[in-house]
Amino acid sequence: MQAMAQKPSARQQLALPNAPFSIQPAKAVIQRFKLLSLLSPLARQDKRLVRYLTRMERAIVFKGNVTLDEPVDISAIAMNTS
């Protein structure tokens, strides 16, 4: 699923930057980019944390370099996007 910049819906509360992105299965993205390797060794041993991260259904993957104006937590969006 490809999309361009979006304005936030009332439920979403997050405007995505003006950059191409796709929404992909999170497990595939975690494996492809080896995201769990970015956790500290101690965090990788935390089974609850790893389970929390890997139970996400979808991930937003931007193409190219993207800068966000503020820190955001997109986990609620990633888990609830249909």
PDB file of N, CA, C and O in Angstrom:
ATOM      1  N   MET A   1       0.845  -1.163   0.000  1.00  0.00           N
ATOM      2  CA  MET A   1       0.000   0.000   0.000  1.00  0.00           C
ATOM      3  C   MET A   1       0.897   1.234   0.000  1.00  0.00           C
ATOM      4  O   MET A   1       1.647   1.443   0.923  1.00  0.00           O
ATOM      5  N   GLN A   2       0.861   1.997  -1.047  1.00  0.00           N
ATOM      6  CA  GLN A   2       1.660   3.213  -1.162  1.00  0.00           C
ATOM      7  C   GLN A   2       0.789   4.424  -0.849  1.00  0.00           C
ATOM      8  O   GLN A   2      -0.398   4.416  -1.104  1.00  0.00           O
ATOM      9  N   ALA A   3       1.394   5.464  -0.315  1.00  0.00           N
ATOM     10  CA  ALA A   3       0.660   6.688  -0.025  1.00  0.00           C
ATOM     11  C   ALA A   3       1.637   7.851  -0.013  1.00  0.00           C
ATOM     12  O   ALA A   3       2.829   7.669   0.112  1.00  0.00           O
ATOM     13  N   MET A   4       1.111   9.026  -0.137  1.00  0.00           N
ATOM     14  CA  MET A   4       1.920  10.235  -0.012  1.00  0.00           C
ATOM     15  C   MET A   4       1.536  10.918   1.293  1.00  0.00           C
ATOM     16  O   MET A   4       0.803  10.365   2.083  1.00  0.00           O
ATOM     17  N   ALA A   5       2.003  12.136   1.495  1.00  0.00           N
ATOM     18  CA  ALA A   5       1.748  12.851   2.744  1.00  0.00           C
ATOM     19  C   ALA A   5       0.259  12.882   3.050  1.00  0.00           C
ATOM     20  O   ALA A   5      -0.566  13.039   2.165  1.00  0.00           O
ATOM     21  N   GLN A   6      -0.044  12.716   4.305  1.00  0.00           N
ATOM     22  CA  GLN A   6      -1.434  12.701   4.743  1.00  0.00           C
ATOM     23  C   GLN A   6      -1.638  13.721   5.842  1.00  0.00           C
ATOM     24  O   GLN A   6      -0.744  13.972   6.631  1.00  0.00           O
ATOM     25  N   LYS A   7      -2.849  14.251   5.901  1.00  0.00           N
ATOM     26  CA  LYS A   7      -3.229  15.072   7.038  1.00  0.00           C
ATOM     27  C   LYS A   7      -3.792  14.123   8.090  1.00  0.00           C
ATOM     28  O   LYS A   7      -4.355  13.089   7.756  1.00  0.00           O
ATOM     29  N   PRO A   8      -3.641  14.455   9.364  1.00  0.00           N
ATOM     30  CA  PRO A   8      -4.130  13.540  10.388  1.00  0.00           C
ATOM     31  C   PRO A   8      -5.649  13.489  10.418  1.00  0.00           C
ATOM     32  O   PRO A   8      -6.317  14.493  10.236  1.00  0.00           O
ATOM     33  N   SER A   9      -6.173  12.301  10.610  1.00  0.00           N
ATOM     34  CA  SER A   9      -7.608  12.170  10.846  1.00  0.00           C
ATOM     35  C   SER A   9      -7.845  12.480  12.321  1.00  0.00           C
ATOM     36  O   SER A   9      -6.906  12.583  13.104  1.00  0.00           O
ATOM     37  N   ALA A  10      -9.093  12.607  12.715  1.00  0.00           N
ATOM     38  CA  ALA A  10      -9.401  12.900  14.120  1.00  0.00           C
ATOM     39  C   ALA A  10      -8.847  11.800  15.019  1.00  0.00           C
ATOM     40  O   ALA A  10      -8.354  12.058  16.103  1.00  0.00           O
ATOM     41  N   ARG A  11      -8.881  10.563  14.539  1.00  0.00           N
ATOM     42  CA  ARG A  11      -8.412   9.440  15.339  1.00  0.00           C
ATOM     43  C   ARG A  11      -6.885   9.334  15.308  1.00  0.00           C
ATOM     44  O   ARG A  11      -6.253   8.932  16.264  1.00  0.00           O
ATOM     45  N   GLN A  12      -6.284   9.715  14.199  1.00  0.00           N
ATOM     46  CA  GLN A  12      -4.867   9.476  13.977  1.00  0.00           C
ATOM     47  C   GLN A  12      -3.961  10.435  14.742  1.00  0.00           C
ATOM     48  O   GLN A  12      -2.957  10.032  15.289  1.00  0.00           O
ATOM     49  N   GLN A  13      -4.226  11.719  14.722  1.00  0.00           N
ATOM     50  CA  GLN A  13      -3.451  12.729  15.438  1.00  0.00           C
ATOM     51  C   GLN A  13      -2.002  12.836  14.971  1.00  0.00           C
ATOM     52  O   GLN A  13      -1.149  13.262  15.713  1.00  0.00           O
ATOM     53  N   LEU A  14      -1.683  12.446  13.734  1.00  0.00           N
ATOM     54  CA  LEU A  14      -0.317  12.509  13.249  1.00  0.00           C
ATOM     55  C   LEU A  14      -0.317  12.823  11.762  1.00  0.00           C
ATOM     56  O   LEU A  14      -0.910  12.099  10.976  1.00  0.00           O
ATOM     57  N   ALA A  15       0.308  13.922  11.393  1.00  0.00           N
ATOM     58  CA  ALA A  15       0.458  14.244   9.967  1.00  0.00           C
ATOM     59  C   ALA A  15       1.778  13.647   9.504  1.00  0.00           C
ATOM     60  O   ALA A  15       2.819  13.910  10.083  1.00  0.00           O
ATOM     61  N   LEU A  16       1.729  12.827   8.480  1.00  0.00           N
ATOM     62  CA  LEU A  16       2.954  12.218   7.977  1.00  0.00           C
ATOM     63  C   LEU A  16       3.669  13.209   7.074  1.00  0.00           C
ATOM     64  O   LEU A  16       3.046  13.985   6.367  1.00  0.00           O
ATOM     65  N   PRO A  17       5.002  13.203   7.092  1.00  0.00           N
ATOM     66  CA  PRO A  17       5.747  14.171   6.284  1.00  0.00           C
ATOM     67  C   PRO A  17       5.522  13.960   4.792  1.00  0.00           C
ATOM     68  O   PRO A  17       5.044  12.918   4.361  1.00  0.00           O
ATOM     69  N   ASN A  18       5.880  14.967   4.045  1.00  0.00           N
ATOM     70  CA  ASN A  18       5.704  14.931   2.598  1.00  0.00           C
ATOM     71  C   ASN A  18       6.800  14.053   1.980  1.00  0.00           C
ATOM     72  O   ASN A  18       7.733  14.537   1.372  1.00  0.00           O
ATOM     73  N   ALA A  19       6.677  12.763   2.157  1.00  0.00           N
ATOM     74  CA  ALA A  19       7.638  11.801   1.634  1.00  0.00           C
ATOM     75  C   ALA A  19       6.902  10.516   1.313  1.00  0.00           C
ATOM     76  O   ALA A  19       5.955  10.157   2.000  1.00  0.00           O
ATOM     77  N   PRO A  20       7.322   9.812   0.261  1.00  0.00           N
ATOM     78  CA  PRO A  20       6.670   8.544  -0.065  1.00  0.00           C
ATOM     79  C   PRO A  20       6.867   7.536   1.064  1.00  0.00           C
ATOM     80  O   PRO A  20       7.940   7.443   1.646  1.00  0.00           O
ATOM     81  N   PHE A  21       5.820   6.803   1.348  1.00  0.00           N
ATOM     82  CA  PHE A  21       5.919   5.763   2.370  1.00  0.00           C
ATOM     83  C   PHE A  21       5.003   4.614   1.986  1.00  0.00           C
ATOM     84  O   PHE A  21       4.148   4.731   1.130  1.00  0.00           O
ATOM     85  N   SER A  22       5.227   3.497   2.642  1.00  0.00           N
ATOM     86  CA  SER A  22       4.346   2.348   2.471  1.00  0.00           C
ATOM     87  C   SER A  22       4.053   1.780   3.847  1.00  0.00           C
ATOM     88  O   SER A  22       4.809   1.992   4.794  1.00  0.00           O
ATOM     89  N   ILE A  23       2.944   1.096   3.944  1.00  0.00           N
ATOM     90  CA  ILE A  23       2.593   0.410   5.176  1.00  0.00           C
ATOM     91  C   ILE A  23       2.796  -1.070   4.908  1.00  0.00           C
ATOM     92  O   ILE A  23       2.217  -1.619   3.971  1.00  0.00           O
ATOM     93  N   GLN A  24       3.664  -1.690   5.706  1.00  0.00           N
ATOM     94  CA  GLN A  24       4.067  -3.072   5.482  1.00  0.00           C
ATOM     95  C   GLN A  24       3.880  -3.889   6.747  1.00  0.00           C
ATOM     96  O   GLN A  24       3.798  -3.328   7.841  1.00  0.00           O
ATOM     97  N   PRO A  25       3.856  -5.212   6.615  1.00  0.00           N
ATOM     98  CA  PRO A  25       3.779  -6.064   7.810  1.00  0.00           C
ATOM     99  C   PRO A  25       4.992  -5.808   8.709  1.00  0.00           C
ATOM    100  O   PRO A  25       6.143  -5.826   8.253  1.00  0.00           O
ATOM    101  N   ALA A  26       4.733  -5.530   9.971  1.00  0.00           N
ATOM    102  CA  ALA A  26       5.801  -5.136  10.891  1.00  0.00           C
ATOM    103  C   ALA A  26       6.853  -6.222  11.070  1.00  0.00           C
ATOM    104  O   ALA A  26       8.046  -5.922  11.127  1.00  0.00           O
ATOM    105  N   LYS A  27       6.440  -7.476  11.166  1.00  0.00           N
ATOM    106  CA  LYS A  27       7.432  -8.539  11.373  1.00  0.00           C
ATOM    107  C   LYS A  27       8.443  -8.578  10.240  1.00  0.00           C
ATOM    108  O   LYS A  27       9.640  -8.754  10.474  1.00  0.00           O
ATOM    109  N   ALA A  28       7.982  -8.396   9.004  1.00  0.00           N
ATOM    110  CA  ALA A  28       8.887  -8.399   7.862  1.00  0.00           C
ATOM    111  C   ALA A  28       9.840  -7.202   7.919  1.00  0.00           C
ATOM    112  O   ALA A  28      11.029  -7.322   7.609  1.00  0.00           O
ATOM    113  N   VAL A  29       9.320  -6.044   8.332  1.00  0.00           N
ATOM    114  CA  VAL A  29      10.150  -4.839   8.431  1.00  0.00           C
ATOM    115  C   VAL A  29      11.202  -5.013   9.524  1.00  0.00           C
ATOM    116  O   VAL A  29      12.368  -4.664   9.340  1.00  0.00           O
ATOM    117  N   ILE A  30      10.799  -5.572  10.661  1.00  0.00           N
ATOM    118  CA  ILE A  30      11.737  -5.803  11.771  1.00  0.00           C
ATOM    119  C   ILE A  30      12.869  -6.712  11.319  1.00  0.00           C
ATOM    120  O   ILE A  30      14.044  -6.445  11.598  1.00  0.00           O
ATOM    121  N   GLN A  31      12.525  -7.767  10.590  1.00  0.00           N
ATOM    122  CA  GLN A  31      13.560  -8.687  10.108  1.00  0.00           C
ATOM    123  C   GLN A  31      14.422  -8.043   9.025  1.00  0.00           C
ATOM    124  O   GLN A  31      15.649  -8.140   9.059  1.00  0.00           O
ATOM    125  N   ARG A  32      13.785  -7.382   8.074  1.00  0.00           N
ATOM    126  CA  ARG A  32      14.514  -6.790   6.937  1.00  0.00           C
ATOM    127  C   ARG A  32      15.552  -5.771   7.382  1.00  0.00           C
ATOM    128  O   ARG A  32      16.682  -5.750   6.908  1.00  0.00           O
ATOM    129  N   PHE A  33      15.161  -4.908   8.315  1.00  0.00           N
ATOM    130  CA  PHE A  33      16.062  -3.855   8.768  1.00  0.00           C
ATOM    131  C   PHE A  33      16.801  -4.213  10.061  1.00  0.00           C
ATOM    132  O   PHE A  33      17.507  -3.379  10.617  1.00  0.00           O
ATOM    133  N   LYS A  34      16.606  -5.450  10.541  1.00  0.00           N
ATOM    134  CA  LYS A  34      17.271  -5.933  11.766  1.00  0.00           C
ATOM    135  C   LYS A  34      17.060  -4.951  12.926  1.00  0.00           C
ATOM    136  O   LYS A  34      18.001  -4.560  13.618  1.00  0.00           O
ATOM    137  N   LEU A  35      15.818  -4.544  13.114  1.00  0.00           N
ATOM    138  CA  LEU A  35      15.509  -3.506  14.096  1.00  0.00           C
ATOM    139  C   LEU A  35      15.758  -3.948  15.538  1.00  0.00           C
ATOM    140  O   LEU A  35      16.102  -3.114  16.374  1.00  0.00           O
ATOM    141  N   LEU A  36      15.585  -5.234  15.826  1.00  0.00           N
ATOM    142  CA  LEU A  36      15.836  -5.677  17.198  1.00  0.00           C
ATOM    143  C   LEU A  36      17.308  -5.527  17.568  1.00  0.00           C
ATOM    144  O   LEU A  36      17.641  -5.386  18.742  1.00  0.00           O
ATOM    145  N   SER A  37      18.191  -5.518  16.576  1.00  0.00           N
ATOM    146  CA  SER A  37      19.619  -5.340  16.862  1.00  0.00           C
ATOM    147  C   SER A  37      19.912  -3.925  17.358  1.00  0.00           C
ATOM    148  O   SER A  37      20.979  -3.674  17.923  1.00  0.00           O
ATOM    149  N   LEU A  38      18.973  -2.995  17.162  1.00  0.00           N
ATOM    150  CA  LEU A  38      19.164  -1.628  17.648  1.00  0.00           C
ATOM    151  C   LEU A  38      18.901  -1.507  19.145  1.00  0.00           C
ATOM    152  O   LEU A  38      19.285  -0.518  19.761  1.00  0.00           O
ATOM    153  N   LEU A  39      18.248  -2.522  19.721  1.00  0.00           N
ATOM    154  CA  LEU A  39      18.020  -2.526  21.167  1.00  0.00           C
ATOM    155  C   LEU A  39      19.323  -2.848  21.886  1.00  0.00           C
ATOM    156  O   LEU A  39      20.183  -3.548  21.351  1.00  0.00           O
ATOM    157  N   SER A  40      19.433  -2.387  23.106  1.00  0.00           N
ATOM    158  CA  SER A  40      20.604  -2.739  23.901  1.00  0.00           C
ATOM    159  C   SER A  40      20.573  -4.240  24.183  1.00  0.00           C
ATOM    160  O   SER A  40      19.499  -4.871  24.140  1.00  0.00           O
ATOM    161  N   PRO A  41      21.719  -4.848  24.493  1.00  0.00           N
ATOM    162  CA  PRO A  41      21.718  -6.277  24.817  1.00  0.00           C
ATOM    163  C   PRO A  41      20.757  -6.616  25.964  1.00  0.00           C
ATOM    164  O   PRO A  41      20.078  -7.639  25.932  1.00  0.00           O
ATOM    165  N   LEU A  42      20.667  -5.737  26.947  1.00  0.00           N
ATOM    166  CA  LEU A  42      19.750  -5.971  28.061  1.00  0.00           C
ATOM    167  C   LEU A  42      18.299  -5.932  27.600  1.00  0.00           C
ATOM    168  O   LEU A  42      17.486  -6.766  27.971  1.00  0.00           O
ATOM    169  N   ALA A  43      17.968  -4.961  26.750  1.00  0.00           N
ATOM    170  CA  ALA A  43      16.598  -4.845  26.240  1.00  0.00           C
ATOM    171  C   ALA A  43      16.236  -6.049  25.378  1.00  0.00           C
ATOM    172  O   ALA A  43      15.099  -6.510  25.396  1.00  0.00           O
ATOM    173  N   ARG A  44      17.193  -6.583  24.616  1.00  0.00           N
ATOM    174  CA  ARG A  44      16.914  -7.756  23.784  1.00  0.00           C
ATOM    175  C   ARG A  44      16.572  -8.978  24.618  1.00  0.00           C
ATOM    176  O   ARG A  44      15.914  -9.891  24.154  1.00  0.00           O
ATOM    177  N   GLN A  45      17.022  -8.997  25.867  1.00  0.00           N
ATOM    178  CA  GLN A  45      16.719 -10.116  26.759  1.00  0.00           C
ATOM    179  C   GLN A  45      15.362  -9.960  27.440  1.00  0.00           C
ATOM    180  O   GLN A  45      14.864 -10.901  28.042  1.00  0.00           O
ATOM    181  N   ASP A  46      14.772  -8.784  27.351  1.00  0.00           N
ATOM    182  CA  ASP A  46      13.468  -8.522  27.957  1.00  0.00           C
ATOM    183  C   ASP A  46      12.382  -9.100  27.045  1.00  0.00           C
ATOM    184  O   ASP A  46      11.988  -8.503  26.059  1.00  0.00           O
ATOM    185  N   LYS A  47      11.909 -10.285  27.386  1.00  0.00           N
ATOM    186  CA  LYS A  47      10.949 -10.992  26.536  1.00  0.00           C
ATOM    187  C   LYS A  47       9.655 -10.201  26.344  1.00  0.00           C
ATOM    188  O   LYS A  47       9.065 -10.217  25.268  1.00  0.00           O
ATOM    189  N   ARG A  48       9.208  -9.476  27.378  1.00  0.00           N
ATOM    190  CA  ARG A  48       7.973  -8.689  27.245  1.00  0.00           C
ATOM    191  C   ARG A  48       8.155  -7.551  26.241  1.00  0.00           C
ATOM    192  O   ARG A  48       7.273  -7.275  25.434  1.00  0.00           O
ATOM    193  N   LEU A  49       9.291  -6.889  26.285  1.00  0.00           N
ATOM    194  CA  LEU A  49       9.564  -5.793  25.356  1.00  0.00           C
ATOM    195  C   LEU A  49       9.642  -6.318  23.923  1.00  0.00           C
ATOM    196  O   LEU A  49       9.027  -5.747  23.016  1.00  0.00           O
ATOM    197  N   VAL A  50      10.367  -7.391  23.718  1.00  0.00           N
ATOM    198  CA  VAL A  50      10.498  -7.955  22.371  1.00  0.00           C
ATOM    199  C   VAL A  50       9.135  -8.414  21.867  1.00  0.00           C
ATOM    200  O   VAL A  50       8.778  -8.167  20.717  1.00  0.00           O
ATOM    201  N   ARG A  51       8.341  -9.049  22.720  1.00  0.00           N
ATOM    202  CA  ARG A  51       7.003  -9.493  22.326  1.00  0.00           C
ATOM    203  C   ARG A  51       6.129  -8.290  21.972  1.00  0.00           C
ATOM    204  O   ARG A  51       5.393  -8.311  20.992  1.00  0.00           O
ATOM    205  N   TYR A  52       6.221  -7.212  22.749  1.00  0.00           N
ATOM    206  CA  TYR A  52       5.457  -5.993  22.470  1.00  0.00           C
ATOM    207  C   TYR A  52       5.823  -5.432  21.095  1.00  0.00           C
ATOM    208  O   TYR A  52       4.951  -5.094  20.298  1.00  0.00           O
ATOM    209  N   LEU A  53       7.116  -5.359  20.819  1.00  0.00           N
ATOM    210  CA  LEU A  53       7.556  -4.800  19.545  1.00  0.00           C
ATOM    211  C   LEU A  53       7.175  -5.686  18.366  1.00  0.00           C
ATOM    212  O   LEU A  53       6.801  -5.192  17.307  1.00  0.00           O
ATOM    213  N   THR A  54       7.250  -6.978  18.537  1.00  0.00           N
ATOM    214  CA  THR A  54       6.987  -7.885  17.422  1.00  0.00           C
ATOM    215  C   THR A  54       5.503  -8.188  17.236  1.00  0.00           C
ATOM    216  O   THR A  54       5.138  -8.808  16.248  1.00  0.00           O
ATOM    217  N   ARG A  55       4.654  -7.750  18.149  1.00  0.00           N
ATOM    218  CA  ARG A  55       3.225  -7.998  17.945  1.00  0.00           C
ATOM    219  C   ARG A  55       2.550  -6.893  17.133  1.00  0.00           C
ATOM    220  O   ARG A  55       1.383  -7.001  16.779  1.00  0.00           O
ATOM    221  N   MET A  56       3.298  -5.854  16.812  1.00  0.00           N
ATOM    222  CA  MET A  56       2.756  -4.815  15.944  1.00  0.00           C
ATOM    223  C   MET A  56       2.371  -5.453  14.616  1.00  0.00           C
ATOM    224  O   MET A  56       3.098  -6.274  14.086  1.00  0.00           O
ATOM    225  N   GLU A  57       1.225  -5.071  14.088  1.00  0.00           N
ATOM    226  CA  GLU A  57       0.764  -5.656  12.835  1.00  0.00           C
ATOM    227  C   GLU A  57       1.378  -4.977  11.620  1.00  0.00           C
ATOM    228  O   GLU A  57       1.698  -5.636  10.638  1.00  0.00           O
ATOM    229  N   ARG A  58       1.527  -3.667  11.685  1.00  0.00           N
ATOM    230  CA  ARG A  58       1.989  -2.916  10.521  1.00  0.00           C
ATOM    231  C   ARG A  58       3.076  -1.920  10.914  1.00  0.00           C
ATOM    232  O   ARG A  58       3.159  -1.514  12.064  1.00  0.00           O
ATOM    233  N   ALA A  59       3.867  -1.559   9.927  1.00  0.00           N
ATOM    234  CA  ALA A  59       4.914  -0.555  10.138  1.00  0.00           C
ATOM    235  C   ALA A  59       4.863   0.440   8.982  1.00  0.00           C
ATOM    236  O   ALA A  59       4.551   0.070   7.855  1.00  0.00           O
ATOM    237  N   ILE A  60       5.164   1.682   9.294  1.00  0.00           N
ATOM    238  CA  ILE A  60       5.259   2.705   8.264  1.00  0.00           C
ATOM    239  C   ILE A  60       6.719   2.773   7.840  1.00  0.00           C
ATOM    240  O   ILE A  60       7.601   2.980   8.666  1.00  0.00           O
ATOM    241  N   VAL A  61       6.968   2.575   6.552  1.00  0.00           N
ATOM    242  CA  VAL A  61       8.334   2.589   6.026  1.00  0.00           C
ATOM    243  C   VAL A  61       8.439   3.738   5.032  1.00  0.00           C
ATOM    244  O   VAL A  61       7.747   3.758   4.018  1.00  0.00           O
ATOM    245  N   PHE A  62       9.293   4.703   5.366  1.00  0.00           N
ATOM    246  CA  PHE A  62       9.500   5.859   4.495  1.00  0.00           C
ATOM    247  C   PHE A  62      10.601   5.552   3.491  1.00  0.00           C
ATOM    248  O   PHE A  62      11.547   4.841   3.794  1.00  0.00           O
ATOM    249  N   LYS A  63      10.482   6.129   2.301  1.00  0.00           N
ATOM    250  CA  LYS A  63      11.512   5.992   1.278  1.00  0.00           C
ATOM    251  C   LYS A  63      12.419   7.206   1.369  1.00  0.00           C
ATOM    252  O   LYS A  63      11.962   8.341   1.278  1.00  0.00           O
ATOM    253  N   GLY A  64      13.693   6.989   1.567  1.00  0.00           N
ATOM    254  CA  GLY A  64      14.647   8.086   1.655  1.00  0.00           C
ATOM    255  C   GLY A  64      14.749   8.642   3.066  1.00  0.00           C
ATOM    256  O   GLY A  64      14.229   8.071   4.023  1.00  0.00           O
ATOM    257  N   ASN A  65      15.434   9.761   3.180  1.00  0.00           N
ATOM    258  CA  ASN A  65      15.617  10.412   4.468  1.00  0.00           C
ATOM    259  C   ASN A  65      14.382  11.242   4.800  1.00  0.00           C
ATOM    260  O   ASN A  65      13.918  12.015   3.975  1.00  0.00           O
ATOM    261  N   VAL A  66      13.885  11.080   6.002  1.00  0.00           N
ATOM    262  CA  VAL A  66      12.694  11.796   6.451  1.00  0.00           C
ATOM    263  C   VAL A  66      13.000  12.429   7.792  1.00  0.00           C
ATOM    264  O   VAL A  66      13.578  11.798   8.669  1.00  0.00           O
ATOM    265  N   THR A  67      12.618  13.687   7.946  1.00  0.00           N
ATOM    266  CA  THR A  67      12.791  14.387   9.212  1.00  0.00           C
ATOM    267  C   THR A  67      11.421  14.705   9.780  1.00  0.00           C
ATOM    268  O   THR A  67      10.574  15.272   9.088  1.00  0.00           O
ATOM    269  N   LEU A  68      11.212  14.331  11.026  1.00  0.00           N
ATOM    270  CA  LEU A  68       9.971  14.668  11.725  1.00  0.00           C
ATOM    271  C   LEU A  68      10.254  15.861  12.616  1.00  0.00           C
ATOM    272  O   LEU A  68      11.319  15.945  13.228  1.00  0.00           O
ATOM    273  N   ASP A  69       9.314  16.781  12.700  1.00  0.00           N
ATOM    274  CA  ASP A  69       9.513  18.001  13.483  1.00  0.00           C
ATOM    275  C   ASP A  69       9.467  17.778  14.987  1.00  0.00           C
ATOM    276  O   ASP A  69       9.923  18.603  15.746  1.00  0.00           O
ATOM    277  N   GLU A  70       8.901  16.675  15.410  1.00  0.00           N
ATOM    278  CA  GLU A  70       8.792  16.394  16.839  1.00  0.00           C
ATOM    279  C   GLU A  70       8.795  14.894  17.049  1.00  0.00           C
ATOM    280  O   GLU A  70       8.489  14.126  16.143  1.00  0.00           O
ATOM    281  N   PRO A  71       9.162  14.435  18.245  1.00  0.00           N
ATOM    282  CA  PRO A  71       9.124  13.001  18.513  1.00  0.00           C
ATOM    283  C   PRO A  71       7.675  12.507  18.457  1.00  0.00           C
ATOM    284  O   PRO A  71       6.758  13.199  18.910  1.00  0.00           O
ATOM    285  N   VAL A  72       7.480  11.341  17.887  1.00  0.00           N
ATOM    286  CA  VAL A  72       6.138  10.778  17.801  1.00  0.00           C
ATOM    287  C   VAL A  72       6.176   9.311  18.197  1.00  0.00           C
ATOM    288  O   VAL A  72       7.187   8.639  18.037  1.00  0.00           O
ATOM    289  N   ASP A  73       5.064   8.841  18.710  1.00  0.00           N
ATOM    290  CA  ASP A  73       4.887   7.424  19.017  1.00  0.00           C
ATOM    291  C   ASP A  73       3.802   6.934  18.081  1.00  0.00           C
ATOM    292  O   ASP A  73       2.640   7.293  18.239  1.00  0.00           O
ATOM    293  N   ILE A  74       4.175   6.153  17.092  1.00  0.00           N
ATOM    294  CA  ILE A  74       3.207   5.696  16.098  1.00  0.00           C
ATOM    295  C   ILE A  74       2.712   4.282  16.404  1.00  0.00           C
ATOM    296  O   ILE A  74       2.011   3.703  15.604  1.00  0.00           O
ATOM    297  N   SER A  75       3.040   3.734  17.563  1.00  0.00           N
ATOM    298  CA  SER A  75       2.659   2.348  17.853  1.00  0.00           C
ATOM    299  C   SER A  75       1.140   2.177  17.841  1.00  0.00           C
ATOM    300  O   SER A  75       0.632   1.179  17.328  1.00  0.00           O
ATOM    301  N   ALA A  76       0.402   3.141  18.371  1.00  0.00           N
ATOM    302  CA  ALA A  76      -1.070   3.013  18.373  1.00  0.00           C
ATOM    303  C   ALA A  76      -1.621   3.030  16.952  1.00  0.00           C
ATOM    304  O   ALA A  76      -2.548   2.282  16.631  1.00  0.00           O
ATOM    305  N   ILE A  77      -1.017   3.827  16.087  1.00  0.00           N
ATOM    306  CA  ILE A  77      -1.447   3.873  14.691  1.00  0.00           C
ATOM    307  C   ILE A  77      -1.095   2.563  13.997  1.00  0.00           C
ATOM    308  O   ILE A  77      -1.892   1.986  13.275  1.00  0.00           O
ATOM    309  N   ALA A  78       0.116   2.085  14.235  1.00  0.00           N
ATOM    310  CA  ALA A  78       0.577   0.849  13.588  1.00  0.00           C
ATOM    311  C   ALA A  78      -0.279  -0.339  14.002  1.00  0.00           C
ATOM    312  O   ALA A  78      -0.538  -1.226  13.206  1.00  0.00           O
ATOM    313  N   MET A  79      -0.752  -0.349  15.242  1.00  0.00           N
ATOM    314  CA  MET A  79      -1.549  -1.477  15.727  1.00  0.00           C
ATOM    315  C   MET A  79      -2.998  -1.389  15.299  1.00  0.00           C
ATOM    316  O   MET A  79      -3.674  -2.395  15.191  1.00  0.00           O
ATOM    317  N   ASN A  80      -3.511  -0.201  15.028  1.00  0.00           N
ATOM    318  CA  ASN A  80      -4.944  -0.031  14.781  1.00  0.00           C
ATOM    319  C   ASN A  80      -5.305   0.331  13.349  1.00  0.00           C
ATOM    320  O   ASN A  80      -6.455   0.557  13.052  1.00  0.00           O
ATOM    321  N   THR A  81      -4.333   0.424  12.460  1.00  0.00           N
ATOM    322  CA  THR A  81      -4.627   0.789  11.074  1.00  0.00           C
ATOM    323  C   THR A  81      -5.255  -0.405  10.364  1.00  0.00           C
ATOM    324  O   THR A  81      -4.738  -1.495  10.423  1.00  0.00           O
ATOM    325  N   SER A  82      -6.357  -0.167   9.705  1.00  0.00           N
ATOM    326  CA  SER A  82      -7.011  -1.262   8.970  1.00  0.00           C
ATOM    327  C   SER A  82      -6.724  -1.156   7.498  1.00  0.00           C
ATOM    328  O   SER A  82      -6.509  -0.139   6.963  1.00  0.00           O
TER     329      SER A  82
END
